[in-house]
Short mmCIF file of C-alpha atoms (C1' of nucleotides) in Angstrom, two decimals:
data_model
loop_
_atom_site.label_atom_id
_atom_site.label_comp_id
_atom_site.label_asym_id
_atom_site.label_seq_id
_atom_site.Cartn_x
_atom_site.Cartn_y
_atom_site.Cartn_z
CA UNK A 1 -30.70 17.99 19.88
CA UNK A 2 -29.04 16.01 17.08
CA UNK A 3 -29.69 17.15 13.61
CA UNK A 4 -29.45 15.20 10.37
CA UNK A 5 -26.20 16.33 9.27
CA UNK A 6 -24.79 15.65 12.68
CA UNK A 7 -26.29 12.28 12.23
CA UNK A 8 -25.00 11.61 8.56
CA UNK A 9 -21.55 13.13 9.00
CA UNK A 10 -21.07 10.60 13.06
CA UNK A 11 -21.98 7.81 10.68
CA UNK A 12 -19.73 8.51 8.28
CA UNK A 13 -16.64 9.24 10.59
CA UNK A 14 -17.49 5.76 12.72
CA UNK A 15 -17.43 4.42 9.44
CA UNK A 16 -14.61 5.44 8.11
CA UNK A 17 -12.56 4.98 11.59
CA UNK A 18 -14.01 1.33 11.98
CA UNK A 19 -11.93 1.12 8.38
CA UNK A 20 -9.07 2.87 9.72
CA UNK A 21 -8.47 1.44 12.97
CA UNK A 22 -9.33 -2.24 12.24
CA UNK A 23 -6.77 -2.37 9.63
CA UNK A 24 -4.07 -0.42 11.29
CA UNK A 25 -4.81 -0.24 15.22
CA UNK A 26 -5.45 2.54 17.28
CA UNK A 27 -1.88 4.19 17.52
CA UNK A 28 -0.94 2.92 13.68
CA UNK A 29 -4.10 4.96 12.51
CA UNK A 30 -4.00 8.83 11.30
CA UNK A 31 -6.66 11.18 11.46
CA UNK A 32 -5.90 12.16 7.66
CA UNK A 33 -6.16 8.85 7.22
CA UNK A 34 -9.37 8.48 8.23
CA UNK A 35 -11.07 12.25 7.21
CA UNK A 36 -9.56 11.04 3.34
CA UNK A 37 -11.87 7.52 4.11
CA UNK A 38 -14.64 9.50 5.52
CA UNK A 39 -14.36 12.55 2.69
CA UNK A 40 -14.12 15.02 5.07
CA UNK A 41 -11.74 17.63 6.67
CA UNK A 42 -9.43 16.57 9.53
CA UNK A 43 -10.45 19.63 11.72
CA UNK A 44 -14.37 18.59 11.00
CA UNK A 45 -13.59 15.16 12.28
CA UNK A 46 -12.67 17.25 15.48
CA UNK A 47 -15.85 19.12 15.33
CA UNK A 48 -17.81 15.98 15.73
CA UNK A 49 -15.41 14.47 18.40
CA UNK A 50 -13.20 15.22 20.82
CA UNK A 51 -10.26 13.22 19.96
CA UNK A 52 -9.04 10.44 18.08
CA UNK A 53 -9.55 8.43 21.85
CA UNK A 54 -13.00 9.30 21.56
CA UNK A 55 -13.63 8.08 17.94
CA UNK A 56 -12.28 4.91 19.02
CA UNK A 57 -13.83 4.49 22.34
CA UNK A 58 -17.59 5.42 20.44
CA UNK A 59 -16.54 2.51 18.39
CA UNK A 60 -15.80 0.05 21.20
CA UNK A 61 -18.19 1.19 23.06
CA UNK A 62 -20.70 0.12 20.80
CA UNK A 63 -18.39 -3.26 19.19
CA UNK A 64 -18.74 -4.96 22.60
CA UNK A 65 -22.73 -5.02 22.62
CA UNK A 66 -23.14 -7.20 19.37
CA UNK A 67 -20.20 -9.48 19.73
CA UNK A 68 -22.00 -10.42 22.98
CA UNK A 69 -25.09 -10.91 21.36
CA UNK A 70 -25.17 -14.33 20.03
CA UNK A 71 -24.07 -15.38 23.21
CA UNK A 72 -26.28 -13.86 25.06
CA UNK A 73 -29.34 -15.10 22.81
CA UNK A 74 -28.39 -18.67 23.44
CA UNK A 75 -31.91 -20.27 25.62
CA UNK A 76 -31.19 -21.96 28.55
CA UNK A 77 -34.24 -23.81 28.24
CA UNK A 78 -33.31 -25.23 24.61
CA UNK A 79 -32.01 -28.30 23.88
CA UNK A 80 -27.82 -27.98 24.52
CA UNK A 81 -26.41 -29.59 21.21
CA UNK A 82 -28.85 -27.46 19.06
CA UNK A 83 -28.25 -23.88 21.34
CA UNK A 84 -24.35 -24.66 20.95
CA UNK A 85 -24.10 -24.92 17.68
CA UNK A 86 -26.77 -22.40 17.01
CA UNK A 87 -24.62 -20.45 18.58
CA UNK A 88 -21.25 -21.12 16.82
CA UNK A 89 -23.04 -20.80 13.53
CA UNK A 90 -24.30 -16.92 14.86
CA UNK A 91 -20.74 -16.20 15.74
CA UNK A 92 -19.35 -17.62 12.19
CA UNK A 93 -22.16 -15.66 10.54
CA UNK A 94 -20.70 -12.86 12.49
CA UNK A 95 -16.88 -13.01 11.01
CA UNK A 96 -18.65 -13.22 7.94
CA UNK A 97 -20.48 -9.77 7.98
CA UNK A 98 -18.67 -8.02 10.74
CA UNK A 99 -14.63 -8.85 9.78
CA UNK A 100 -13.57 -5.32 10.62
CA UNK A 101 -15.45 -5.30 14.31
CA UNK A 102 -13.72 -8.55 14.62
CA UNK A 103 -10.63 -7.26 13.54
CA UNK A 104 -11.02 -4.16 15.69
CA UNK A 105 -11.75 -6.58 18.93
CA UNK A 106 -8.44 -8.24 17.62
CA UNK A 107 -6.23 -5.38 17.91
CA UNK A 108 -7.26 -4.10 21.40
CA UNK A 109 -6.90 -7.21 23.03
CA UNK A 110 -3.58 -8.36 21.71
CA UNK A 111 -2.58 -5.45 22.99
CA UNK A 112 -3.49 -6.10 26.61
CA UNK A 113 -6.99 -4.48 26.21
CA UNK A 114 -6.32 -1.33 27.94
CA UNK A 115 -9.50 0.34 27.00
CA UNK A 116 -11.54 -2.82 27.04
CA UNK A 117 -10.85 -4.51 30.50
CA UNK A 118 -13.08 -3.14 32.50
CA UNK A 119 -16.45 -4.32 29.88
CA UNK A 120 -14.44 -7.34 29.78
CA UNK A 121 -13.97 -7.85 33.85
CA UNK A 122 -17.69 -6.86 33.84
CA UNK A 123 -20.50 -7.27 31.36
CA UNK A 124 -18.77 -10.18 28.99
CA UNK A 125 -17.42 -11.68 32.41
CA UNK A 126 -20.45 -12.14 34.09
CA UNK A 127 -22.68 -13.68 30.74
CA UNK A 128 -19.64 -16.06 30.62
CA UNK A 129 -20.18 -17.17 33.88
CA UNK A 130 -23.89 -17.48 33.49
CA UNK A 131 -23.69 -19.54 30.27
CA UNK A 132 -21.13 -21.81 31.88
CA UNK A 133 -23.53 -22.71 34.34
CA UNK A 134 -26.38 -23.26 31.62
CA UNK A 135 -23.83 -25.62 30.06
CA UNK A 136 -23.12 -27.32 33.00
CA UNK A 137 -26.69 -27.84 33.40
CA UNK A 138 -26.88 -29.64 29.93
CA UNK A 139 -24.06 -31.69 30.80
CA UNK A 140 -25.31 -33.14 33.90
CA UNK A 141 -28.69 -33.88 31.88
CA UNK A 142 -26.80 -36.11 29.30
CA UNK A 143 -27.36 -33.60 26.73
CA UNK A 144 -23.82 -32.94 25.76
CA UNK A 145 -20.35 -35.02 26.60
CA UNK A 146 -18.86 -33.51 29.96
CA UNK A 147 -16.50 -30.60 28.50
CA UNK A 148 -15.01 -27.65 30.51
CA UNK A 149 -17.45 -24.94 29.63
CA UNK A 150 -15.10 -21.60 29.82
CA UNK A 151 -13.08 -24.28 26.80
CA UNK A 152 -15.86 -24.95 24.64
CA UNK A 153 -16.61 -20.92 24.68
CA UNK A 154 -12.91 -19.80 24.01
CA UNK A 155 -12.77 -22.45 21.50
CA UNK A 156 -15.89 -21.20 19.70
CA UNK A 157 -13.88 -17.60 19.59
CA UNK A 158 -10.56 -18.67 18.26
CA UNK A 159 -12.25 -21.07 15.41
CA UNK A 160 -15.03 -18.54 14.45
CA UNK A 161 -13.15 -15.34 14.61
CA UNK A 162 -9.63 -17.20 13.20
CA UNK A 163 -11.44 -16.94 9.42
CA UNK A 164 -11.82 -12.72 10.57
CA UNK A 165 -9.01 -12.16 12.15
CA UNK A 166 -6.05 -13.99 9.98
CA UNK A 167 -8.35 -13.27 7.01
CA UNK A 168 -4.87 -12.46 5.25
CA UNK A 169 -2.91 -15.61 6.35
CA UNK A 170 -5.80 -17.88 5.15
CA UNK A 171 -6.28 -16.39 1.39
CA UNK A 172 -2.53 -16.44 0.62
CA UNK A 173 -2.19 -20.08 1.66
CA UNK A 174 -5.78 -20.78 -0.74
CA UNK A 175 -4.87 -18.68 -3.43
CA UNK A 176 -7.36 -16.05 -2.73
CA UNK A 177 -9.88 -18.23 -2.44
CA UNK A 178 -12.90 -17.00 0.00
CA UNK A 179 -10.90 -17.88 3.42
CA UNK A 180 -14.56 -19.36 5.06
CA UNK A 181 -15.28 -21.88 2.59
CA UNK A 182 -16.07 -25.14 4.29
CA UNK A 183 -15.89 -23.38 7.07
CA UNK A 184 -19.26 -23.99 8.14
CA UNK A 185 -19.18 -27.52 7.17
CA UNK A 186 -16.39 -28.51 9.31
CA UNK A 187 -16.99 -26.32 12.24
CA UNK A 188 -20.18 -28.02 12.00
CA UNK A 189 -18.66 -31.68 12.11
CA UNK A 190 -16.01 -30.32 14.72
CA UNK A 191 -18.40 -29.24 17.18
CA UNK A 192 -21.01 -32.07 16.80
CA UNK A 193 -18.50 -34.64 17.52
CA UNK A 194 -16.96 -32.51 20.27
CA UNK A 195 -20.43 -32.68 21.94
CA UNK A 196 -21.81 -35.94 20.81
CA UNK A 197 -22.39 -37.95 24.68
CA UNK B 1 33.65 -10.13 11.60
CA UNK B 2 31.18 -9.91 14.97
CA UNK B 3 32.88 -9.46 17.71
CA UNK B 4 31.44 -10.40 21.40
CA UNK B 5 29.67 -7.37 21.87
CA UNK B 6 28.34 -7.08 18.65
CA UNK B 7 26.42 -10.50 19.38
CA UNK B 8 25.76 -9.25 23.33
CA UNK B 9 23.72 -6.12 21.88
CA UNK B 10 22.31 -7.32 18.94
CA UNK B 11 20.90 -9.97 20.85
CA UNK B 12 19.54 -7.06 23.71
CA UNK B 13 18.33 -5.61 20.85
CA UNK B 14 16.08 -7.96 19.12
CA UNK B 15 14.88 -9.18 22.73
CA UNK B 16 14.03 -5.88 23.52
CA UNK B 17 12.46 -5.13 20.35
CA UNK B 18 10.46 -8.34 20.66
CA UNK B 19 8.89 -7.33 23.66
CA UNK B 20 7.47 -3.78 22.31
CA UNK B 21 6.53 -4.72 18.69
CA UNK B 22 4.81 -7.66 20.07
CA UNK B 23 2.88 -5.20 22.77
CA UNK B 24 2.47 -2.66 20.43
CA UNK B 25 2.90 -3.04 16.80
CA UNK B 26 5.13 -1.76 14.75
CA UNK B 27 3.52 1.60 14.60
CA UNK B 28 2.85 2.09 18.53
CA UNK B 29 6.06 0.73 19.13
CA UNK B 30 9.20 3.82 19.22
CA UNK B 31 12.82 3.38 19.32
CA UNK B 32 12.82 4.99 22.67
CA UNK B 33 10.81 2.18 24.14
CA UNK B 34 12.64 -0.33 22.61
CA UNK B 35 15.62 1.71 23.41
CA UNK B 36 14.79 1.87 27.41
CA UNK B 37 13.96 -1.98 27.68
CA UNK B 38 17.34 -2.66 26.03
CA UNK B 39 19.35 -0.69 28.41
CA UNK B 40 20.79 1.07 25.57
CA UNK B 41 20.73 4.52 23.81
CA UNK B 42 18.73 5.62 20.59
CA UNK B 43 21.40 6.44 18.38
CA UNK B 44 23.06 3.27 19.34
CA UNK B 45 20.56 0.88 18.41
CA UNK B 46 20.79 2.89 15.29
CA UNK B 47 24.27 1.37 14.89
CA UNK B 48 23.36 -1.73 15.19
CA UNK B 49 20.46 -1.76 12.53
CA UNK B 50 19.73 0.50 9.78
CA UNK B 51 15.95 1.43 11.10
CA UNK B 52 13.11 0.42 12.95
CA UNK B 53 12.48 -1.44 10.10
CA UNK B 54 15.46 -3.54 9.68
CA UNK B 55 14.63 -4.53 13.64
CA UNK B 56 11.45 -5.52 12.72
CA UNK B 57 12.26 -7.75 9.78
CA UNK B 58 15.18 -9.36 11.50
CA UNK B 59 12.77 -10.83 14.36
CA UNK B 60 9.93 -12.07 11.24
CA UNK B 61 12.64 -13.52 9.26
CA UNK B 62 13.55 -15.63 12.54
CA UNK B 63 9.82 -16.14 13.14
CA UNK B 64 8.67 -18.02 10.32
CA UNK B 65 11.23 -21.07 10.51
CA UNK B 66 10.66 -21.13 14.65
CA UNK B 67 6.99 -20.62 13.70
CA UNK B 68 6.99 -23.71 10.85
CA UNK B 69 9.27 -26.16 12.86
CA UNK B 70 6.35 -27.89 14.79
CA UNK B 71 4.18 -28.55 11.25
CA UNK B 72 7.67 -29.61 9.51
CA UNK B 73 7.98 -32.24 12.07
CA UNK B 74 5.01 -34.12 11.11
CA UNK B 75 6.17 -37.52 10.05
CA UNK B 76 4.11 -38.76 7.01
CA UNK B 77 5.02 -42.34 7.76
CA UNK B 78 3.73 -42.35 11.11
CA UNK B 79 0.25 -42.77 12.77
CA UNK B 80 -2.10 -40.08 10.85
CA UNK B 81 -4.03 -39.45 14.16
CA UNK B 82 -0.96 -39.40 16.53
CA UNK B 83 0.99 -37.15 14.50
CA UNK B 84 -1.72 -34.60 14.43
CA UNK B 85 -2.25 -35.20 18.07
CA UNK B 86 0.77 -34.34 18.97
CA UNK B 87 2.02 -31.20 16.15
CA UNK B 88 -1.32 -29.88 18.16
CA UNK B 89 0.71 -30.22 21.40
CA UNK B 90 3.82 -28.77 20.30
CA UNK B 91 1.86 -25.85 18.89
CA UNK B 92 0.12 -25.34 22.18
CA UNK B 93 3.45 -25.98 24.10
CA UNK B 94 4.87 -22.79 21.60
CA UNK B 95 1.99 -20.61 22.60
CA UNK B 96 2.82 -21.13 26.60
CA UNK B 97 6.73 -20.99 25.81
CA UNK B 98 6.82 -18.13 22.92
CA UNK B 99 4.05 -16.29 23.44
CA UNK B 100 5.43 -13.14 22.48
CA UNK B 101 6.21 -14.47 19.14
CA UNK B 102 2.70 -15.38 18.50
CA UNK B 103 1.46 -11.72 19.40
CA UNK B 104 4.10 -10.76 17.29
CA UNK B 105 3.07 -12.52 14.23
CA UNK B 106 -0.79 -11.82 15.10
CA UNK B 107 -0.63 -8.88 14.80
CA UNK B 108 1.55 -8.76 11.22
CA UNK B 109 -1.33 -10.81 9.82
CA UNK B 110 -4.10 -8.47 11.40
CA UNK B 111 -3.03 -5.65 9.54
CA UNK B 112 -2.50 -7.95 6.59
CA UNK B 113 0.88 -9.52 6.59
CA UNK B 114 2.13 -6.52 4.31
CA UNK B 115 5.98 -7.46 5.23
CA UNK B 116 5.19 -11.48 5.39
CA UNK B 117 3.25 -11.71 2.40
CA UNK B 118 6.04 -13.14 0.72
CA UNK B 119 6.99 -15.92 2.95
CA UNK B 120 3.40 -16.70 3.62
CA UNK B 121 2.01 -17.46 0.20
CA UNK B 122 5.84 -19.45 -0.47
CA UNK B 123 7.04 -21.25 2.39
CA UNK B 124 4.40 -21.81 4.24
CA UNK B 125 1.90 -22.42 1.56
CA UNK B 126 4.12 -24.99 0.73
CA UNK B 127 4.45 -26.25 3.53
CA UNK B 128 0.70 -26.42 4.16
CA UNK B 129 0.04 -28.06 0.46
CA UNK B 130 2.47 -30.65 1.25
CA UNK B 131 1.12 -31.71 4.31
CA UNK B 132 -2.51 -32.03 3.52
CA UNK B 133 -1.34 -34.08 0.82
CA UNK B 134 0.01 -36.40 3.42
CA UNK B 135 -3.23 -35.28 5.88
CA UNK B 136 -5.58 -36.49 2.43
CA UNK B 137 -3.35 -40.10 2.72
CA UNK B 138 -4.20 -40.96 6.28
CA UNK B 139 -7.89 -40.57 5.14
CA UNK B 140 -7.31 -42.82 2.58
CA UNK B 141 -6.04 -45.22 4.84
CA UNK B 142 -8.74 -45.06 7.24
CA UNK B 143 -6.22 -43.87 10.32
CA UNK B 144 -8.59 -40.35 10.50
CA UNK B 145 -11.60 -39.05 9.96
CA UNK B 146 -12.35 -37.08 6.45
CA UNK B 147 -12.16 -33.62 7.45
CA UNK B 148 -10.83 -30.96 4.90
CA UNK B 149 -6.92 -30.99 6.17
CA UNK B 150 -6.48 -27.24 5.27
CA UNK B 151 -9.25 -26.81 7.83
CA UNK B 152 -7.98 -28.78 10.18
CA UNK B 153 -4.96 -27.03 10.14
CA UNK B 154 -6.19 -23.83 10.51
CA UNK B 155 -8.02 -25.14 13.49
CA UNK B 156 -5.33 -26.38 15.26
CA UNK B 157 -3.53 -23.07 14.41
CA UNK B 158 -6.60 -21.00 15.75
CA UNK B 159 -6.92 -22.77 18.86
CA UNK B 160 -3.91 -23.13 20.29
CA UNK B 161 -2.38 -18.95 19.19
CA UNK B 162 -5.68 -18.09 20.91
CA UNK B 163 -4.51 -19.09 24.25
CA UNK B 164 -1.48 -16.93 23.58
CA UNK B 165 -2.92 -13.53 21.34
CA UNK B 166 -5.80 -13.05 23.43
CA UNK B 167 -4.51 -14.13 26.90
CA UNK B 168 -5.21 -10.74 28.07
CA UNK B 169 -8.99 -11.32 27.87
CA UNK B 170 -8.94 -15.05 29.08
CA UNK B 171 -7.39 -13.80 31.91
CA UNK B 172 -10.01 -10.95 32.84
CA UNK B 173 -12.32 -13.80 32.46
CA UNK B 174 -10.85 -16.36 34.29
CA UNK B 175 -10.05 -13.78 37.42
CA UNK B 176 -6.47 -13.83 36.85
CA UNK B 177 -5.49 -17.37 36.67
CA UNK B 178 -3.25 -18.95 34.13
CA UNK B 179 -5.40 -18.78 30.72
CA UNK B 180 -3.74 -21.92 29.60
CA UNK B 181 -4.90 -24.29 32.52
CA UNK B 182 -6.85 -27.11 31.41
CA UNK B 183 -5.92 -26.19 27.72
CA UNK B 184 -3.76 -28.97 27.11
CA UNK B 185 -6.50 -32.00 28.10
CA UNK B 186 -9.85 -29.88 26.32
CA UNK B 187 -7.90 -29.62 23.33
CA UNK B 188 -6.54 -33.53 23.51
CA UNK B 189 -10.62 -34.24 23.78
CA UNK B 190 -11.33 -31.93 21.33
CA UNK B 191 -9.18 -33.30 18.28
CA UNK B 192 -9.23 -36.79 19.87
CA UNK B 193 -12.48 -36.28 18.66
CA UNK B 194 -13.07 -34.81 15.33
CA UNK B 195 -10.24 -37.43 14.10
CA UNK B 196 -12.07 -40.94 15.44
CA UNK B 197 -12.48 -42.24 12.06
"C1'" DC C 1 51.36 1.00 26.88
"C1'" DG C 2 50.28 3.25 22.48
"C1'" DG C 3 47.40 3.35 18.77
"C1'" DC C 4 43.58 2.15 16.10
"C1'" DA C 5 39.19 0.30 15.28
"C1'" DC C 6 35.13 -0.28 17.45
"C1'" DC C 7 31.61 1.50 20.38
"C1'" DT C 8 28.63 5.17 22.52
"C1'" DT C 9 26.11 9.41 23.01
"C1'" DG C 10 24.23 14.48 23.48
"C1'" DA C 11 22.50 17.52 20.59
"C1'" DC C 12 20.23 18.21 16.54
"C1'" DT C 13 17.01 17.92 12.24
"C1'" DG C 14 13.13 17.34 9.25
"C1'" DG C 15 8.91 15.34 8.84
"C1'" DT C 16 4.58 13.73 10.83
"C1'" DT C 17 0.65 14.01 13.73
"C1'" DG C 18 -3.10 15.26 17.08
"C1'" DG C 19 -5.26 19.16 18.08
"C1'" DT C 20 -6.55 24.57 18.00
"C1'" DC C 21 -8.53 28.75 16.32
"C1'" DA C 22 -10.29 32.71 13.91
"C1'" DG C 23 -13.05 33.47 10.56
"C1'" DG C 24 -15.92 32.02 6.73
"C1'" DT C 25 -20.18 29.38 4.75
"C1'" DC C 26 -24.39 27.03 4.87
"C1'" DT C 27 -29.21 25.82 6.75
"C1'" DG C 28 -33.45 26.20 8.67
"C1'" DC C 29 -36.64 29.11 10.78
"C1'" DT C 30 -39.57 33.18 11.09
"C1'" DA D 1 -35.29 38.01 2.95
"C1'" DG D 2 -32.67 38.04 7.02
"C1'" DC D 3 -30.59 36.19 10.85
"C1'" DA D 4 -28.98 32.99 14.51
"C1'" DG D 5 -26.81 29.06 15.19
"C1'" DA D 6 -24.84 25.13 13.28
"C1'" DC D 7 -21.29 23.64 10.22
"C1'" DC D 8 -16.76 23.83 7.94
"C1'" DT D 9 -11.80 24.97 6.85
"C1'" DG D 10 -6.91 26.97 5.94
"C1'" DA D 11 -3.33 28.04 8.58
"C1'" DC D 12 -1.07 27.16 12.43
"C1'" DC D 13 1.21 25.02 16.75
"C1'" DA D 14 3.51 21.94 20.02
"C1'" DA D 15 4.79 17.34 20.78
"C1'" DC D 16 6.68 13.39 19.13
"C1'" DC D 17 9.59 10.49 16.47
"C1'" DA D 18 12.97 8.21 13.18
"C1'" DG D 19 17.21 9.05 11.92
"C1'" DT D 20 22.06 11.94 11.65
"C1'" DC D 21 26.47 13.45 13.13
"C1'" DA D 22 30.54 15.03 15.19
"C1'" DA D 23 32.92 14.25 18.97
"C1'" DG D 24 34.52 11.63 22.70
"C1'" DG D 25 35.14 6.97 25.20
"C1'" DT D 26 36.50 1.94 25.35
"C1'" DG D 27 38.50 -2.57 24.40
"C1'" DC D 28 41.96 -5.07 22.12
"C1'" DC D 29 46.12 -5.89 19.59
"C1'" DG D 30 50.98 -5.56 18.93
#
DNA sequence: CGGCACCTTGACTGGTTGGTCAGGTCTGCT
DNA sequence: AGCAGACCTGACCAACCAGTCAAGGTGCCG
């Protein structure tokens, strides 16, 4: 039985961690650090979970479920040019509104994804798969030029979650400026060409 | 005055340092890991450099010139779409060859470049400026396509570190096998491409 | 081969951090 | 109102970690 205040006060704590831990990484991350974010005592932070591991695997646990998402939701009945770039433009949307999950993703897997391979090796592994088949399909019926599917995915990754992920990089070099503008214009150009037949 | 063994240990040193930092950040890494892979004691690493600090900012301050030395090498008087063709492949060829480096600097700029922030937003920024000036002439002259050159750069940046920051999850992916194979010709394709004019 | 500067380390310190616990406070229910 | 259970916290602990130091070892020069 889960009352309101447990509710409101898990919130808050995942909140505050997702803060925390995107912008430092799991070991570079305190627990005062994130009770001060979340505005509450560091032993009540322990009253709602276990351990620091836990806070962070409640937050992975749940990360790797909408990252997959716009993958996932690509038809394999639509036409392949238009699901692609559907697609890219989900995952863009998704650095847009989501820059600390992407962030988050960033840290664990530069750092060998200990607590992420086996979701990896599994669930993301096997959609993978299945959409490189769907994009094989489209190749073979003229829809789209003849490109190595696992490519065109990772390729959609590093240029949609670059603008998330070196966030910092990008505004010093533009003065601040919003790091994604244009983006979506030239990933736009970038991928049409890439597919045109 | 250094004398041999001065250079012999430093150099340990800073390998050894590489290695963790880039594994673990600067926060998850400790002395006594850096320490162990070095073959050397705590307290004498401490006589070698001031802090864990000083280690780290000896290995960025090498970074950013190895890091810069492929875009430098752009010649503005050559062939717009071959010189971006091929600072592309010796940006990929640094992500197979250094890709500890790349991790490295990855993860400085996750956590928001707090000790590069200086040599970000001068040298490279710079850098960058400069050579979309020169990226802006070859549009001009009709040897590329008009794509926005900071974008461009940032894509070629995005696409070829992803092979090396998130090699751990292109590997659980690709059951194991080298995440870089076919890299080299989908990324040839790729900007091959966008540039066609 | 003697001496001096350079090199190395075991033992220690002070500060930080994840986590515990005994006891107090609040909330919702009857 | 009264009480049971949920919620909260100050004080504390053990482990870890960057950095110190005094004392001994080593390489190199005359």
């Amino acid at each position: 039985m889960t009352t309101r205040i447990q509710r409101r006060n898990r919130r808050r704590i995942l909140e505050a961690a997702l803060d925390v831990f995107s912008a430092q990484g799991f070991r570079g991350a305190t627990l005062d650090q994130i009770a001060g974010v979340a505005g509450l005592s560091k032993p009540n932070l322990l009253y709602y979970f276990d351990s620091k591991e836990a806070m962070h695997r409640a937050l992975l646990d749940d990360l790797l479920d909408i990252w997959l998402a716009p993958l996932r939701a690509m038809n394999p009945d639509g036409n392949g040019r238009e699901e692609i770039l559907a697609y890219m433009r989900r995952k863009l949307q998704m650095s847009r509104e989501l820059p600390r999950e992407s962030r988050l993703f960033a840290n664990e897997v530069l750092q060998g994804a200990p607590r992420l391979a086996d979701q990896i090796s599994g669930d993301l592994k096997r959609l993978v798969d299945d959409q490189a088949v769907v994009i094989r399909r489209w190749i073979s019926m003229g829809q789209i030029a003849a490109v190595d599917p696992y490519h065109l995915i990772f390729s959609i990754w590093a240029l949609t979650q670059h603008y998330a992920d070196f966030d910092a990089q990008i505004r010093l070099i533009r003065d601040g400026a919003d790091p994604m503008d244009g983006a979506d214009g030239f990933l736009e150009t970038l991928f049409d060409k890439l597919l045109q037949p």
